[in-house]
Coordinates of C-alpha atoms in Angstrom, one line a residue:
M1 CA -2.3 26.8 15.9
S2 CA -1.5 23.1 15.2
A3 CA -4.0 20.7 16.7
I4 CA -1.2 18.1 17.3
S5 CA 2.0 18.7 19.4
V6 CA 5.2 17.0 19.1
G7 CA 4.6 14.5 22.1
Q8 CA 1.2 13.7 20.6
A9 CA 2.9 13.1 17.1
V10 CA 5.2 10.6 18.9
V11 CA 2.4 8.7 20.2
L12 CA 0.4 8.6 17.1
G13 CA 3.5 7.7 15.1
I14 CA 3.9 4.7 17.3
V15 CA 0.1 3.7 17.1
E16 CA 0.4 4.1 13.2
G17 CA 3.6 2.0 12.8
V18 CA 2.2 -0.8 15.2
T19 CA -1.2 -1.1 13.6
E20 CA -0.8 -0.1 10.0
F21 CA -0.3 -3.6 8.8
L22 CA -1.8 -5.7 11.5
P23 CA -5.3 -6.7 10.8
V24 CA -6.7 -4.4 13.7
S25 CA -7.4 -1.1 11.9
S26 CA -4.8 1.6 12.2
T27 CA -7.4 4.2 11.6
G28 CA -9.4 3.0 14.4
H29 CA -6.6 2.9 16.8
L30 CA -5.5 6.4 15.6
K31 CA -9.0 7.7 16.2
I32 CA -9.3 6.1 19.5
T33 CA -5.9 7.5 20.6
E34 CA -6.8 11.0 19.2
G35 CA -10.0 10.8 21.1
L36 CA -8.3 10.0 24.5
M37 CA -5.7 12.8 24.0
G38 CA -8.5 15.3 23.3
I39 CA -7.7 15.8 19.6
P40 CA -10.7 16.5 17.4
V41 CA -10.8 13.4 15.1
D42 CA -12.9 15.1 12.4
D43 CA -10.6 18.2 12.2
T44 CA -9.2 18.5 8.7
S45 CA -5.7 18.9 9.7
V46 CA -5.9 15.9 11.9
V47 CA -7.4 13.7 9.1
G48 CA -4.5 15.0 6.9
F49 CA -1.9 14.4 9.6
T50 CA -3.0 10.8 10.1
A51 CA -2.9 10.1 6.2
V52 CA 0.6 11.7 5.9
I53 CA 2.3 9.6 8.8
Q54 CA 1.0 6.5 7.0
V55 CA 3.6 7.4 4.3
G56 CA 6.3 6.5 7.1
A57 CA 4.7 3.0 7.3
I58 CA 4.7 2.8 3.7
A59 CA 8.3 3.6 3.5
A60 CA 9.0 0.8 5.8
V61 CA 7.3 -1.7 3.4
L62 CA 9.4 -0.3 0.6
V63 CA 12.6 -0.9 2.4
Y64 CA 11.5 -4.3 3.9
F65 CA 10.4 -5.7 0.5
F66 CA 13.0 -3.7 -1.6
K67 CA 14.5 -6.7 -3.4
D68 CA 10.8 -7.9 -4.2
I69 CA 9.8 -4.7 -5.5
V70 CA 12.9 -4.1 -7.6
R71 CA 12.3 -7.5 -9.1
I72 CA 8.5 -6.8 -10.0
V73 CA 9.3 -3.3 -11.3
S74 CA 12.3 -4.6 -13.3
A75 CA 10.0 -7.3 -14.9
W76 CA 7.3 -4.6 -15.6
G77 CA 10.0 -2.5 -17.3
R78 CA 11.3 -5.3 -19.3
G79 CA 7.7 -6.2 -20.3
L80 CA 7.0 -2.8 -21.6
A81 CA 9.9 -3.1 -24.1
D82 CA 9.8 -6.8 -24.8
K83 CA 6.7 -8.8 -25.7
E84 CA 8.3 -12.0 -24.6
E85 CA 8.8 -10.7 -21.1
R86 CA 5.1 -10.0 -20.6
Y87 CA 4.4 -13.8 -19.9
H88 CA 6.4 -13.5 -16.7
H89 CA 4.2 -13.5 -13.5
D90 CA 6.1 -10.4 -12.2
Y91 CA 5.2 -8.3 -15.0
K92 CA 1.5 -9.3 -14.9
F93 CA 1.5 -8.7 -11.0
A94 CA 2.8 -5.1 -11.4
W95 CA -0.1 -4.4 -13.7
W96 CA -2.6 -6.1 -11.4
V97 CA -1.4 -3.9 -8.5
I98 CA -2.1 -0.9 -10.7
Y99 CA -5.5 -1.9 -11.8
A100 CA -6.5 -3.2 -8.4
T101 CA -5.7 0.3 -6.9
L102 CA -8.2 2.2 -9.3
P103 CA -11.3 1.3 -7.5
I104 CA -10.3 2.6 -4.1
V105 CA -9.0 5.9 -5.8
A106 CA -12.3 6.5 -7.5
V107 CA -14.2 5.7 -4.3
G108 CA -12.0 7.9 -2.1
L109 CA -12.3 10.9 -4.3
A110 CA -16.0 10.4 -4.8
A111 CA -16.9 9.6 -1.1
K112 CA -14.3 12.2 0.4
P113 CA -16.9 14.1 2.3
L114 CA -18.5 11.2 3.8
I115 CA -15.2 9.7 4.8
E116 CA -14.0 12.9 6.5
G117 CA -17.6 13.6 7.9
P118 CA -20.2 11.1 9.3
L119 CA -18.1 8.1 8.5
A120 CA -15.2 9.5 10.7
S121 CA -17.3 8.9 13.8
L122 CA -15.9 6.6 16.5
W123 CA -19.2 5.0 16.7
V124 CA -18.6 3.7 13.1
V125 CA -15.0 2.7 14.1
A126 CA -16.4 0.6 17.1
G127 CA -19.1 -1.2 15.1
S128 CA -16.5 -1.9 12.1
L129 CA -14.0 -3.4 14.6
I130 CA -16.5 -6.0 15.7
V131 CA -18.1 -6.8 12.3
G132 CA -14.7 -6.9 10.7
S133 CA -13.6 -9.5 13.4
G134 CA -16.6 -11.8 12.4
V135 CA -15.5 -11.5 8.7
M136 CA -11.9 -12.3 9.6
W137 CA -12.9 -15.3 11.6
A138 CA -15.1 -16.6 9.0
A139 CA -12.5 -16.2 6.4
D140 CA -9.7 -17.9 8.3
Q141 CA -11.9 -20.9 9.0
M142 CA -13.4 -21.2 5.5
G143 CA -10.1 -20.7 3.7
R144 CA -8.2 -23.8 2.5
H145 CA -4.8 -22.0 2.6
K146 CA -3.6 -24.1 -0.3
R147 CA -2.4 -21.3 -2.8
G148 CA 0.8 -19.6 -2.5
E149 CA 2.0 -16.1 -3.7
D150 CA 3.0 -17.6 -7.2
D151 CA -0.5 -18.9 -7.6
T152 CA -2.3 -15.3 -7.4
S153 CA -4.2 -14.1 -10.4
F154 CA -5.8 -11.0 -11.8
K155 CA -9.1 -11.9 -10.2
D156 CA -7.5 -12.4 -6.9
A157 CA -5.7 -9.0 -7.0
M158 CA -8.9 -7.2 -8.2
L159 CA -11.1 -8.7 -5.5
V160 CA -8.5 -8.0 -2.8
G161 CA -7.8 -4.5 -4.1
C162 CA -11.6 -3.8 -4.2
S163 CA -11.8 -5.1 -0.5
Q164 CA -9.8 -2.1 0.6
I165 CA -12.9 0.1 0.0
L166 CA -14.5 -1.3 3.2
A167 CA -11.8 0.1 5.4
L168 CA -12.0 3.3 3.5
L169 CA -15.7 3.7 4.1
F170 CA -15.8 2.1 7.4
P171 CA -12.7 3.0 9.5
G172 CA -12.3 0.2 12.0
F173 CA -12.8 -2.6 9.6
S174 CA -9.1 -2.4 8.7
R175 CA -7.5 -2.2 5.4
S176 CA -5.1 -5.2 6.2
G177 CA -8.1 -7.1 7.8
A178 CA -10.2 -6.6 4.8
T179 CA -7.4 -7.6 2.3
M180 CA -6.3 -10.5 4.3
S181 CA -9.8 -11.8 4.7
T182 CA -10.6 -11.6 1.2
A183 CA -7.4 -13.4 0.2
L184 CA -7.9 -16.1 2.7
M185 CA -11.6 -16.7 1.3
L186 CA -9.8 -17.1 -2.1
D187 CA -7.8 -19.9 -0.6
L188 CA -4.4 -18.2 -0.5
D189 CA -2.3 -19.4 2.6
R190 CA -1.7 -16.7 5.4
V191 CA 1.6 -15.7 4.3
A192 CA 0.7 -15.1 0.6
A193 CA -2.5 -13.2 1.9
T194 CA -0.4 -11.0 4.1
R195 CA 2.3 -10.3 1.4
L196 CA -0.4 -9.4 -1.1
S197 CA -2.0 -7.0 1.3
F198 CA 1.3 -5.3 1.7
F199 CA 1.9 -4.9 -2.0
L200 CA -1.6 -3.7 -2.7
G201 CA -1.4 -1.2 0.1
I202 CA 1.8 0.6 -1.3
P203 CA 0.0 2.6 -4.0
A204 CA -3.1 3.1 -2.2
L205 CA -1.6 4.7 1.1
T206 CA 1.2 6.4 -0.6
G207 CA -1.3 8.3 -2.8
A208 CA -3.7 8.9 0.2
G209 CA -0.6 10.4 2.1
I210 CA 0.5 12.8 -0.8
Y211 CA -3.0 13.8 -1.5
E212 CA -3.7 14.9 2.1
L213 CA -0.4 16.5 2.5
K214 CA -1.7 20.0 1.4
D215 CA -4.6 19.7 3.7
A216 CA -2.4 18.7 6.7
V217 CA 0.1 21.7 6.3
G218 CA -2.5 24.0 4.9
A219 CA -5.0 23.5 7.8
G220 CA -2.5 24.2 10.5
V221 CA -0.3 21.0 11.3
D222 CA 3.3 22.3 11.9
P223 CA 6.0 20.5 9.8
L224 CA 7.9 19.2 12.9
P225 CA 5.1 17.2 14.3
L226 CA 4.4 16.0 10.9
L227 CA 7.9 14.9 10.2
I228 CA 8.4 13.3 13.7
G229 CA 5.3 11.3 13.4
T230 CA 6.2 10.1 10.1
V231 CA 9.7 8.9 11.2
V232 CA 8.4 7.3 14.3
S233 CA 5.9 5.5 12.1
F234 CA 8.5 4.3 9.7
V235 CA 10.7 2.8 12.5
V236 CA 8.0 1.0 14.3
A237 CA 6.2 -0.3 11.2
Y238 CA 9.5 -1.9 10.1
A239 CA 9.7 -3.9 13.2
S240 CA 5.8 -4.7 13.0
I241 CA 6.1 -6.1 9.4
A242 CA 9.0 -8.3 10.5
W243 CA 6.9 -9.7 13.5
L244 CA 3.7 -10.2 11.5
L245 CA 5.2 -12.3 8.9
K246 CA 6.8 -14.7 11.3
F247 CA 3.5 -14.7 13.3
V248 CA 1.1 -15.7 10.4
A249 CA 3.6 -18.6 9.2
R250 CA 2.7 -20.4 12.3
H251 CA -0.4 -18.9 13.8
S252 CA -4.2 -18.3 12.8
F253 CA -5.7 -14.9 13.1
N254 CA -7.8 -15.7 16.1
A255 CA -5.7 -13.5 18.3
F256 CA -6.5 -10.4 16.1
V257 CA -10.1 -11.4 16.1
I258 CA -10.3 -11.6 19.9
Y259 CA -8.3 -8.3 20.2
R260 CA -10.6 -6.4 17.8
I261 CA -13.7 -7.5 19.6
V262 CA -12.2 -6.4 23.0
I263 CA -11.1 -3.1 21.7
G264 CA -14.5 -2.6 19.8
V265 CA -16.5 -3.4 23.0
L266 CA -14.2 -1.2 25.0
L267 CA -14.8 1.8 22.6
F268 CA -18.6 1.4 22.8
G269 CA -18.2 1.6 26.6
L270 CA -16.1 4.7 26.3
L271 CA -18.4 6.4 23.9
G272 CA -21.4 5.4 26.0
T273 CA -20.0 6.7 29.3
G274 CA -18.8 9.9 27.6
I275 CA -15.2 9.4 28.4
I276 CA -14.3 10.2 24.8
A277 CA -16.4 11.9 22.2
A278 CA -17.4 10.3 18.9

């Protein structure tokens, strides 16, 4: 029997879509929601399900940034055929995204037993939410916000890409939070940091979803809940992306910092009182 019903898939799709690209930890929120609904967070099929519905959120990024992606991929293709085109920033950026994805792939494969085992605990999620809040606040305060998207370099891409490992190992830290914080520490402005986080997330999250698909279906998740959760995730994520880009253009990340601390403390309380299981 599937561990996830259609109704639960809708709820999880909404949670995934809202939180995937906000720096509040989609993994943390999904695990909290699963815990409150009595879904075993460490079940193989559940882990696979949450990875697959992320593809819906990634599809939203592909649609939202379609023109940018076509421009970058086209520049990459032209550069492969013409040496003169290899000086174009978009050609270089395409390679940087590829290179910056390799570290998280290597760690993800090597540490898979830990990621799906002890590190999947909600105690880890709660602690990571709070610790990540401190990192985000410090990055937003320390960053000079003086560099735009066209100023990004190979070093920036690699450092930001590698920061995704924090969220992989410590669910609750937030992939978006880690990447945006790192970009801010490198003095990128908030919009550039957010867009870089989006682009670096495309290969990493898509690869994770495809890799986990066999486990999700093979371990007992019915195709219907999986499909519904993915579609809902796509629709909600598209709206979330549009809102986030407008928000960061005018506001600091303080609201997210406060929210993360509140959720982290609340989760510690729920775990400590036994309302939800770790």
